[in-house]
mmCIF file of C-alpha atoms in Angstrom:
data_model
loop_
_atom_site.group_PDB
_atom_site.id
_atom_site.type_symbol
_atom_site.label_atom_id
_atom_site.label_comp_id
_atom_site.label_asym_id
_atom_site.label_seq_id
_atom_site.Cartn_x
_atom_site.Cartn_y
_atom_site.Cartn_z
ATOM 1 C CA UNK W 1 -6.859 10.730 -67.457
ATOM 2 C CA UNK W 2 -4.008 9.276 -65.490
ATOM 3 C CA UNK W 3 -4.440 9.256 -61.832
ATOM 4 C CA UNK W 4 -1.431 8.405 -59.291
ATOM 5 C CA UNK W 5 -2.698 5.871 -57.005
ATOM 6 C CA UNK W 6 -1.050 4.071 -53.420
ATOM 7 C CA UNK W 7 0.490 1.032 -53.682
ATOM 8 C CA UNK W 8 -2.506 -1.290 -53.540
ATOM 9 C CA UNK W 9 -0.965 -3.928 -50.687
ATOM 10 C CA UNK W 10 -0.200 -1.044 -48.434
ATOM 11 C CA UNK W 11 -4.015 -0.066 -48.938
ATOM 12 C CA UNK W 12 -5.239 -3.165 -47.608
ATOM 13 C CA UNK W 13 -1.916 -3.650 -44.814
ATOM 14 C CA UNK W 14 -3.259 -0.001 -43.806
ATOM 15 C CA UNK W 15 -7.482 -0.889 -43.711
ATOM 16 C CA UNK W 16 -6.527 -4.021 -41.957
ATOM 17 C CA UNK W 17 -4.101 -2.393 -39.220
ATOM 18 C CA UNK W 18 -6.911 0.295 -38.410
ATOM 19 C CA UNK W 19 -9.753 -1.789 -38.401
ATOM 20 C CA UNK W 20 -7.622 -3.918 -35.741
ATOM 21 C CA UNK W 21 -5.516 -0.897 -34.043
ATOM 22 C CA UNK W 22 -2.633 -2.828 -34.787
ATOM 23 C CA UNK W 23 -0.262 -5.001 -36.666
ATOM 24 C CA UNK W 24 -0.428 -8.349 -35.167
ATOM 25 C CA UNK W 25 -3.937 -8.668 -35.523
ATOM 26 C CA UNK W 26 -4.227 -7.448 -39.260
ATOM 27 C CA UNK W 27 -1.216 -9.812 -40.095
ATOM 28 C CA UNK W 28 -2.953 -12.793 -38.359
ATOM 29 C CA UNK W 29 -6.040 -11.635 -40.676
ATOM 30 C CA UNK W 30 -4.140 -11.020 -43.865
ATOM 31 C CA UNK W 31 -1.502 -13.967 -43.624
ATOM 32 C CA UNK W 32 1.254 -12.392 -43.022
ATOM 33 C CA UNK W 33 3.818 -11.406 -40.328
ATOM 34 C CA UNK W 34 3.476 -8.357 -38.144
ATOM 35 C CA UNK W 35 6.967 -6.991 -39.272
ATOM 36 C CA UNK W 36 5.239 -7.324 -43.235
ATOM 37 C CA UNK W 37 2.249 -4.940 -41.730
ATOM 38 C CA UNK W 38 4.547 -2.206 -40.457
ATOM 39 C CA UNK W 39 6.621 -2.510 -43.846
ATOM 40 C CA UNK W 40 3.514 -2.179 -45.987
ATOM 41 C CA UNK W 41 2.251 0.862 -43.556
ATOM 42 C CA UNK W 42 5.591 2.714 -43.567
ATOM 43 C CA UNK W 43 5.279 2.624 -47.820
ATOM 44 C CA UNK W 44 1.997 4.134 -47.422
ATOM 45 C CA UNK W 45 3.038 6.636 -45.010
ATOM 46 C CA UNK W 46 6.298 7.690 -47.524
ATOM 47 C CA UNK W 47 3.593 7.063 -50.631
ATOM 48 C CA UNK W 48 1.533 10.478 -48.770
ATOM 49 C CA UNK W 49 3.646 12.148 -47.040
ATOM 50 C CA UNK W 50 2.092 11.814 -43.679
ATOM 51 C CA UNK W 51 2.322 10.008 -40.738
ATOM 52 C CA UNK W 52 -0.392 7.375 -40.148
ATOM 53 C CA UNK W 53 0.283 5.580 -36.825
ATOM 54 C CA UNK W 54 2.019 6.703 -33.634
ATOM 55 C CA UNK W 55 4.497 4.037 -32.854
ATOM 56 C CA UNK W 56 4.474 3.335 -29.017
ATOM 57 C CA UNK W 57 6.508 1.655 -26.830
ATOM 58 C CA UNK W 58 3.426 -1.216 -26.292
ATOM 59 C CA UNK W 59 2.167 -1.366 -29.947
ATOM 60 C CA UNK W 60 0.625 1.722 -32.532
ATOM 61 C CA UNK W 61 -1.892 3.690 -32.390
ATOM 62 C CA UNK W 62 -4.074 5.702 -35.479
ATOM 63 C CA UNK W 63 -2.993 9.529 -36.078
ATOM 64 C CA UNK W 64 -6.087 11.826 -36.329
ATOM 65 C CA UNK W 65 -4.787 11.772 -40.429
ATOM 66 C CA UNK W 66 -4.658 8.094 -40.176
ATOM 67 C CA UNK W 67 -8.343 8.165 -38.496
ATOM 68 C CA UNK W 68 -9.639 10.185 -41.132
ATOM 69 C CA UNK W 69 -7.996 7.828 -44.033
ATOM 70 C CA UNK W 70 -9.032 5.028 -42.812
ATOM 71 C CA UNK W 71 -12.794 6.260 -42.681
ATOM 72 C CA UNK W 72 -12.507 7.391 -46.256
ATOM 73 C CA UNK W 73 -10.528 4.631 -47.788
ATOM 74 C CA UNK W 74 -12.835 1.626 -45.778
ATOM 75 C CA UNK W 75 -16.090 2.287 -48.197
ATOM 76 C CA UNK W 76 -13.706 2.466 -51.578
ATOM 77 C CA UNK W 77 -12.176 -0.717 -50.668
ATOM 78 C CA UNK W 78 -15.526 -2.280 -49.854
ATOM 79 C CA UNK W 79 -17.237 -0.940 -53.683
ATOM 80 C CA UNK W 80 -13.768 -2.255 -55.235
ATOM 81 C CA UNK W 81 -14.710 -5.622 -53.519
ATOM 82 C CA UNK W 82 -18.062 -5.841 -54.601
ATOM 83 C CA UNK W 83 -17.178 -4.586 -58.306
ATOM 84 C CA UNK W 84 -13.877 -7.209 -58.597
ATOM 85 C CA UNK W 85 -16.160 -10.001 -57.251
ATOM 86 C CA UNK W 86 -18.790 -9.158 -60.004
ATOM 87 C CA UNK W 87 -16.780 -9.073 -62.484
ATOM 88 C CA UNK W 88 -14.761 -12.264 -61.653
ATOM 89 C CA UNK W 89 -18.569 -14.567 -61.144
ATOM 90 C CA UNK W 90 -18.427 -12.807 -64.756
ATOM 91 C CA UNK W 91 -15.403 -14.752 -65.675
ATOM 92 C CA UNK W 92 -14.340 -18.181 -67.211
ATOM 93 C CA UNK W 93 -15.049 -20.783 -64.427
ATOM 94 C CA UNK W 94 -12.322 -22.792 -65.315
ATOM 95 C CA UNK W 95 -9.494 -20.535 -63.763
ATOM 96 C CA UNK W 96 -7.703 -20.892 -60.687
ATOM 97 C CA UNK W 97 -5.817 -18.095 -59.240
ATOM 98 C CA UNK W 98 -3.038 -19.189 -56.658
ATOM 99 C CA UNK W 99 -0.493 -17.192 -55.204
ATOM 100 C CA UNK W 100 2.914 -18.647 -53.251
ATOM 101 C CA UNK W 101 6.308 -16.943 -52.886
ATOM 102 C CA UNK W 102 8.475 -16.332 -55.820
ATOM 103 C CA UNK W 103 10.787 -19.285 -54.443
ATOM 104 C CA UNK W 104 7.866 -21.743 -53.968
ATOM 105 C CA UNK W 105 6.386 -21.123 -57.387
ATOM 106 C CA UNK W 106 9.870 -21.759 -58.942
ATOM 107 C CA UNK W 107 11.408 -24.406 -57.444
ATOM 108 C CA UNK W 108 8.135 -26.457 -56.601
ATOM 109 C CA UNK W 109 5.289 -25.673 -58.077
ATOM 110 C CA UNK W 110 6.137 -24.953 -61.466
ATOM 111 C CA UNK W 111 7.961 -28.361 -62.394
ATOM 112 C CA UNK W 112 4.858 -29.832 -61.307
ATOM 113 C CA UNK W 113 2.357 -28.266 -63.693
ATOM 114 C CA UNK W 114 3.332 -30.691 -66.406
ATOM 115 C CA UNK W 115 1.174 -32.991 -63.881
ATOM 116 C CA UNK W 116 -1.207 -30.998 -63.284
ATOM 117 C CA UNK W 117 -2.465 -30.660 -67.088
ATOM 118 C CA UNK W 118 -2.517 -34.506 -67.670
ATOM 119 C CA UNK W 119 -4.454 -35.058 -64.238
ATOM 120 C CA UNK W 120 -6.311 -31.664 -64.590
ATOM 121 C CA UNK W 121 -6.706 -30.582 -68.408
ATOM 122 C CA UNK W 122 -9.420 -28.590 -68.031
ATOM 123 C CA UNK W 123 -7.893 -26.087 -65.217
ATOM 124 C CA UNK W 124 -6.421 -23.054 -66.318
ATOM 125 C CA UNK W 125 -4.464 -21.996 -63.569
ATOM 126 C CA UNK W 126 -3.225 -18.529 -63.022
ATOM 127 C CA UNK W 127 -0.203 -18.388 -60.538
ATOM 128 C CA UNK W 128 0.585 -15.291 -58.825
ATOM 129 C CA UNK W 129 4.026 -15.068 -56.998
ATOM 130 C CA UNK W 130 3.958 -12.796 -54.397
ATOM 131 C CA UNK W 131 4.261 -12.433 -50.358
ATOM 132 C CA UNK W 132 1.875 -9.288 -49.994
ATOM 133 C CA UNK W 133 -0.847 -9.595 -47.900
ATOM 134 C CA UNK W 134 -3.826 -10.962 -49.803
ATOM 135 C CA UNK W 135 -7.511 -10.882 -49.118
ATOM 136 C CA UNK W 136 -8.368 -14.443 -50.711
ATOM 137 C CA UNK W 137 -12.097 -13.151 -51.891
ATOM 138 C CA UNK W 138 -11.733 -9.267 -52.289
ATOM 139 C CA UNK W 139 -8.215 -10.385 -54.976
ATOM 140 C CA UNK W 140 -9.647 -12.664 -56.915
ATOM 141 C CA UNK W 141 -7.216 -15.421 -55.598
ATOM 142 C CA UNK W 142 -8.875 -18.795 -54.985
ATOM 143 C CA UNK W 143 -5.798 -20.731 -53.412
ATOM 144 C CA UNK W 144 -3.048 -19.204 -51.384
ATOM 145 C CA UNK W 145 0.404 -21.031 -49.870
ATOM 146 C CA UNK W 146 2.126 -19.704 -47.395
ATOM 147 C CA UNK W 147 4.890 -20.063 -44.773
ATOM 148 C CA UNK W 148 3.364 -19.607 -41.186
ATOM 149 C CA UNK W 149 2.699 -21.428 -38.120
ATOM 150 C CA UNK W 150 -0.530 -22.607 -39.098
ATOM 151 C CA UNK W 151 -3.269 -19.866 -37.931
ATOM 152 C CA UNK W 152 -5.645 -18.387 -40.443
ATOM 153 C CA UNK W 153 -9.402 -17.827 -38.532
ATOM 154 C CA UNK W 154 -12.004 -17.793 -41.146
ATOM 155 C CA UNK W 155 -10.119 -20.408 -43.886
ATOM 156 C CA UNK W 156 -9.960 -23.881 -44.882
ATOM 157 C CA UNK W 157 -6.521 -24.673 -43.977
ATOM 158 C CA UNK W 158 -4.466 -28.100 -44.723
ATOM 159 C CA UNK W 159 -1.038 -28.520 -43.510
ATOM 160 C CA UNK W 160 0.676 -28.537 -47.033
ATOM 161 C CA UNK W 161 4.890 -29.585 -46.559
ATOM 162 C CA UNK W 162 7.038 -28.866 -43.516
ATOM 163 C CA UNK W 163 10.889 -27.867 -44.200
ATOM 164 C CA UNK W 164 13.705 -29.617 -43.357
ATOM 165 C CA UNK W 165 17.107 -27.739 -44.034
ATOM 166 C CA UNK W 166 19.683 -28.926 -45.936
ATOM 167 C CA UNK W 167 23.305 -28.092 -47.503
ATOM 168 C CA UNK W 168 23.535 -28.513 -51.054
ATOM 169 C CA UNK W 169 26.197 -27.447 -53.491
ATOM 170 C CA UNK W 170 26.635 -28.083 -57.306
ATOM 171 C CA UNK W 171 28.090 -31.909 -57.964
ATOM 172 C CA UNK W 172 31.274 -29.455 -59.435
ATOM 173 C CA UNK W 173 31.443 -27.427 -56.706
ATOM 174 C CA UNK W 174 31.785 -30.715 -54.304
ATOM 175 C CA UNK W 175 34.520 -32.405 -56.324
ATOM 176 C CA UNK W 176 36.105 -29.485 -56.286
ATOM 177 C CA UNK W 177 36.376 -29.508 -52.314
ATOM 178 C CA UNK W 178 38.358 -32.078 -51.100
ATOM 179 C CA UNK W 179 38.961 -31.005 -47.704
ATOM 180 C CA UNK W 180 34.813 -30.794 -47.048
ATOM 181 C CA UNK W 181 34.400 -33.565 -44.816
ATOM 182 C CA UNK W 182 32.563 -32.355 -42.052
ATOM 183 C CA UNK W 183 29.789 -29.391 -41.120
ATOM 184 C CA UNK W 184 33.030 -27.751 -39.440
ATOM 185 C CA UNK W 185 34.496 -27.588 -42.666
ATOM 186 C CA UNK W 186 31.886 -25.505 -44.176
ATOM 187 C CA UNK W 187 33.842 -22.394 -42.489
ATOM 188 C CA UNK W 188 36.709 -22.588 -45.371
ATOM 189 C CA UNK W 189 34.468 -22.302 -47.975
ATOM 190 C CA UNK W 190 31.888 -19.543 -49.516
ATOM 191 C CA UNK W 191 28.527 -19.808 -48.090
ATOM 192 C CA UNK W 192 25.817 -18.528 -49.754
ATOM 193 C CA UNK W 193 23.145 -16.529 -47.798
ATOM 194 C CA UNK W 194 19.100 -15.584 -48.911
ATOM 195 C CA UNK W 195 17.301 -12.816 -47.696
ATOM 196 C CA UNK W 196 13.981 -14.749 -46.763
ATOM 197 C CA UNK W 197 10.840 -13.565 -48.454
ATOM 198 C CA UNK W 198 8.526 -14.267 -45.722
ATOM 199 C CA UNK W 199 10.467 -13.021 -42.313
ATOM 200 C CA UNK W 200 10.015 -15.164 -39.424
ATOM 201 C CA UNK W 201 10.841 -15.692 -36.409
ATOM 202 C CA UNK W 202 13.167 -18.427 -35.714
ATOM 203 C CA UNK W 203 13.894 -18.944 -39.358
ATOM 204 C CA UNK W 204 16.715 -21.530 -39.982
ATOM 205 C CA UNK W 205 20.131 -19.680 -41.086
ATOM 206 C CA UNK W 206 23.450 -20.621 -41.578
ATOM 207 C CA UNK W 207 24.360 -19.643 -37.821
ATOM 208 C CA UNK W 208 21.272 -22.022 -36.474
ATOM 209 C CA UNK W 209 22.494 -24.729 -38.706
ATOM 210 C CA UNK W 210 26.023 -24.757 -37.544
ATOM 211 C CA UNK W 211 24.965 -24.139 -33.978
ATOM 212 C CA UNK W 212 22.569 -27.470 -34.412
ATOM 213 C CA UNK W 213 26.328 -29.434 -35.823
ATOM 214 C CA UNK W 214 27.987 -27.634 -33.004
ATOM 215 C CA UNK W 215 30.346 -25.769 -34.883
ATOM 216 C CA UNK W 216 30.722 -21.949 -33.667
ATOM 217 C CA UNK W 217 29.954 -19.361 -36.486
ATOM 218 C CA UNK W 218 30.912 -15.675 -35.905
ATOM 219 C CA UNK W 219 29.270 -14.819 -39.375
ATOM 220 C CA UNK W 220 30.781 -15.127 -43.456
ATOM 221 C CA UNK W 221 30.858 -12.684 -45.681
ATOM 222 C CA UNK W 222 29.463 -14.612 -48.477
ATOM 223 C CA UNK W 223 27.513 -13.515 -51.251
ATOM 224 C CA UNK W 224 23.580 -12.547 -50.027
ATOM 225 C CA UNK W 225 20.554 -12.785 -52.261
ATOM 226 C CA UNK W 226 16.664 -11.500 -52.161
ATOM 227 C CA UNK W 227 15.710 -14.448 -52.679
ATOM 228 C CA UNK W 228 15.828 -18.187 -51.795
ATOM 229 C CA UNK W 229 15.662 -19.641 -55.871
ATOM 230 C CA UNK W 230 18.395 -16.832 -56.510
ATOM 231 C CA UNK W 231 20.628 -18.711 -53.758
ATOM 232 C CA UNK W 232 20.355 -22.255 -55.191
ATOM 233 C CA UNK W 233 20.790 -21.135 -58.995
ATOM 234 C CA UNK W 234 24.274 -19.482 -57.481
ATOM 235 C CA UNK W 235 24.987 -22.933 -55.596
ATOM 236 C CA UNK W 236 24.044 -25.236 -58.947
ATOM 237 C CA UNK W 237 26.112 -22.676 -60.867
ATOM 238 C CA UNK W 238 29.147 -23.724 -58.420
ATOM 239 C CA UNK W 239 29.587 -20.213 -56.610
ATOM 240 C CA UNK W 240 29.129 -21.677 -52.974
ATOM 241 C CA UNK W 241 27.364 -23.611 -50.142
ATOM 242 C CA UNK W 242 23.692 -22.609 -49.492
ATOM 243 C CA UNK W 243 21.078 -24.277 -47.078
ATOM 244 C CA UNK W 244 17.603 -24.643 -48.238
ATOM 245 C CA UNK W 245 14.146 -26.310 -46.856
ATOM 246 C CA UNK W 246 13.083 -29.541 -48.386
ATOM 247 C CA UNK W 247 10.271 -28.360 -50.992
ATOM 248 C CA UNK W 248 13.056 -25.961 -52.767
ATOM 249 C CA UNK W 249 15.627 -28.253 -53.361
ATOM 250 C CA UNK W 250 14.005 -31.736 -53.695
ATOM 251 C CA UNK W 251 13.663 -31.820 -56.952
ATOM 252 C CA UNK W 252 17.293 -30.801 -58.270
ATOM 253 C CA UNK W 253 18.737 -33.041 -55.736
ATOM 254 C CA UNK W 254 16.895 -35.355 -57.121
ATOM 255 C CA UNK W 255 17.914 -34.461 -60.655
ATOM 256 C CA UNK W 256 21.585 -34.095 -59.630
ATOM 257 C CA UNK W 257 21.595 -30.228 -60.790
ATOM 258 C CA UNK W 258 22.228 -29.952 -56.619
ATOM 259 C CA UNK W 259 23.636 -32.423 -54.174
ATOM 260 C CA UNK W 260 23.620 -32.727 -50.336
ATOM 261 C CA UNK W 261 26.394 -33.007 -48.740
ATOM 262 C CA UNK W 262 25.290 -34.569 -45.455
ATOM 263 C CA UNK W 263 22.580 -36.448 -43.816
ATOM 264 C CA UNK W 264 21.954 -34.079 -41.251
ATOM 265 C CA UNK W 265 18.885 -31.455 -41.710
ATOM 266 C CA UNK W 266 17.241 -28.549 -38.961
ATOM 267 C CA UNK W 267 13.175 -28.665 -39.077
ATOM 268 C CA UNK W 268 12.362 -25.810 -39.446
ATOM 269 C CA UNK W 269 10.029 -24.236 -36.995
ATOM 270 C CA UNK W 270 6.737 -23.136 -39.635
ATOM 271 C CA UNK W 271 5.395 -25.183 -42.150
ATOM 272 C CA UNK W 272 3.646 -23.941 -45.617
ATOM 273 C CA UNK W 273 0.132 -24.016 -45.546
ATOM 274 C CA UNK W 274 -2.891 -24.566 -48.542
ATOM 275 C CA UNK W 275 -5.449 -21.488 -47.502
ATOM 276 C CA UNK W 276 -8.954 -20.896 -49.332
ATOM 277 C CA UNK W 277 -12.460 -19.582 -48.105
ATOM 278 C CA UNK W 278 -15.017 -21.840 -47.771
ATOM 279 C CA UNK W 279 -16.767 -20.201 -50.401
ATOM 280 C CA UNK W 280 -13.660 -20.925 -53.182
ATOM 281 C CA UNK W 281 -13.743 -24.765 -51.417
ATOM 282 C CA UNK W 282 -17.363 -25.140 -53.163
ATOM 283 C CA UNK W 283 -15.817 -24.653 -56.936
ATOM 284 C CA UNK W 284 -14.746 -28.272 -58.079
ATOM 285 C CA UNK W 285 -11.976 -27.253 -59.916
ATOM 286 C CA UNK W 286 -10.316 -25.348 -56.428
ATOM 287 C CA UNK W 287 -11.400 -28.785 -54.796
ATOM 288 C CA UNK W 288 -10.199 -31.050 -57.707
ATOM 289 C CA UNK W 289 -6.654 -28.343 -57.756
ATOM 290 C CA UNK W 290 -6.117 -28.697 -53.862
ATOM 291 C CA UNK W 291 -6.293 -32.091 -53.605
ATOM 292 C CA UNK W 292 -3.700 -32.701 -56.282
ATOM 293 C CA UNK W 293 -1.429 -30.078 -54.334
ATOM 294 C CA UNK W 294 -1.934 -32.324 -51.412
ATOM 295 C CA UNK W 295 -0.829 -35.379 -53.278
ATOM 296 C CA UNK W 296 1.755 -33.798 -54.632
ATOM 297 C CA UNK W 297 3.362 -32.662 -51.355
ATOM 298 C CA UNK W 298 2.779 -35.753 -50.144
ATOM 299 C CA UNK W 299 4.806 -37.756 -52.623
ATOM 300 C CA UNK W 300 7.258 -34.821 -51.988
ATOM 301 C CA UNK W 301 7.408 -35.502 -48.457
ATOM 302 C CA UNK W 302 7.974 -39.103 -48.459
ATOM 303 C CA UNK W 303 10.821 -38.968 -51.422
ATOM 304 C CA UNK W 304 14.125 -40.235 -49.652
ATOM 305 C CA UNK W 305 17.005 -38.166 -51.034
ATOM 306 C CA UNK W 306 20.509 -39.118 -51.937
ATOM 307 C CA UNK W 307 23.168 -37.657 -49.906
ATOM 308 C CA UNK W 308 27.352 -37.361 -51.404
ATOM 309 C CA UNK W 309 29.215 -38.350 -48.646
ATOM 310 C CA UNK W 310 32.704 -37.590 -48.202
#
């Protein structure tokens, strides 16, 4: 019989925000942002119809529906737990289940799995690209990468690449431009603008980059995306200018498909992180998987990058 069932993020966003009686607390717990929590409880909310938190000026607080939910929904969650872990101890050993953002697993991790299967034949990975929040043991997920500042009580945590901002264009595009000399110059030509999957605060856009040149921006009207690898295939297909952190464009600078058009980078103020329970650090192949992430970011890391200059 088909049943209609909630969104399953929202379900955990929701268990998580009244367990804590609130959103900062639940995203600290889940990996995510605050702002991610309210999104995933306002889906829930329009999902049933109902109102589950009172939004105060100083924070939320649990309806007497959203009480009564969350005492009903907290057992089912647990049993689904219990059942999904069961099943997966059931499972072939030799998976790995990581999840990243859509833009991370494109543009960085999967050119690298070619690697991964000489150093690593016997892992079969499974890659999930997503931002939701995640419970690493009650989804099955073994290895998570995210975009944060660093703070995830209860995981192993390793500081996995930092970004570094750059603007890149299509080798076309740039030949094309003869009057881009400087950052100022930017202004006369069609920048190209993402709609970050993983909102942050602080998060390097093209008004902080000019601002760190010193060139006044008022704002573009250039073409906007939903997300980051949608932003550089529109720059590498010559439509514009886009900025980008360091682990999503190294390797097509470094293939020529993109090209930087000056030395100067922002840092950019969070750095992606390589979460996992204790309990998924005990498996070899997580161990033996992480390590070579590490490596690989390393290498990443210490790659020196050719710049066009003008």
């Amino acid at each position: 019989m088909s049943r209609s069932l909630p969104p399953l993020a929202a379900l955990h966003a929701f268990e998580a925000a009244a367990r804590h009686e609130g959103f900062q607390r639940a995203g600290e717990e889940l990996h995510v942002s605050a702002g991610a929590i309210g999104h995933h409880v306002k889906q829930l909310e329009s999902w049933l119809g109902l109102m589950l938190f009172q939004r105060l000026p100083r924070g939320v607080a649990l309806t007497g529906a959203g009480q009564r939910y969350a005492a009903a929904l907290a057992p089912i969650l647990h049993q689904l737990a219990e059942v999904s872990d069961a099943a997966r101890r059931q499972g072939d050993d030799k998976v790995v289940t990581v999840t990243a953002t859509s833009s991370l697993v494109s543009r960085w991790l999967m050119p690298r799995l070619g690697r991964l299967r000489d150093r690593h034949p016997q892992i079969e990975l499974r890659v999930l690209a997503s931002m939701h929040p995640v419970d690493l043991a009650r989804d099955g997920v073994d290895v998570a990468i995210r975009l944060g500042p660093g703070r995830y009580p209860g995981l192993k945590v390793d500081l996995l690449m930092e970004e570094r901002f750059s603007a890149v264009c299509s080798p076309g595009f740039r030949a094309s431009a003869a009057k881009l000399r400087l950052p100022a110059d930017l202004l006369r030509y069609p920048l190209l603008h993402d709609e970050p999957e993983v909102h942050l605060p602080g998060a390097i856009d093209w008004g902080r980059w000019l601002h760190s040149c010193g060139v006044a921006y008022s704002g573009n009207s250039g073409a906007r995306f939903s997300h980051t690898y949608l932003c550089l295939d529109a720059a590498a297909s010559g439509q514009g200018v886009a900025i980008a952190a360091s682990p999503l464009i190294g390797d097509d600078v470094r293939s020529g498909r993109l090209v930087r058009l000056f030395e100067h980078q922002v840092q950019g103020p969070h750095c992606y992180y390589l979460l996992r329970s204790p309990q998924a650090e005990t498996r070899p192949l997580v161990h033996a998987f992480c390590e070579w992430l590490i490596a690989e970011a390393r290498a990443d890391q210490e790659a020196v990058w050719p710049t066009v200059g003008a």
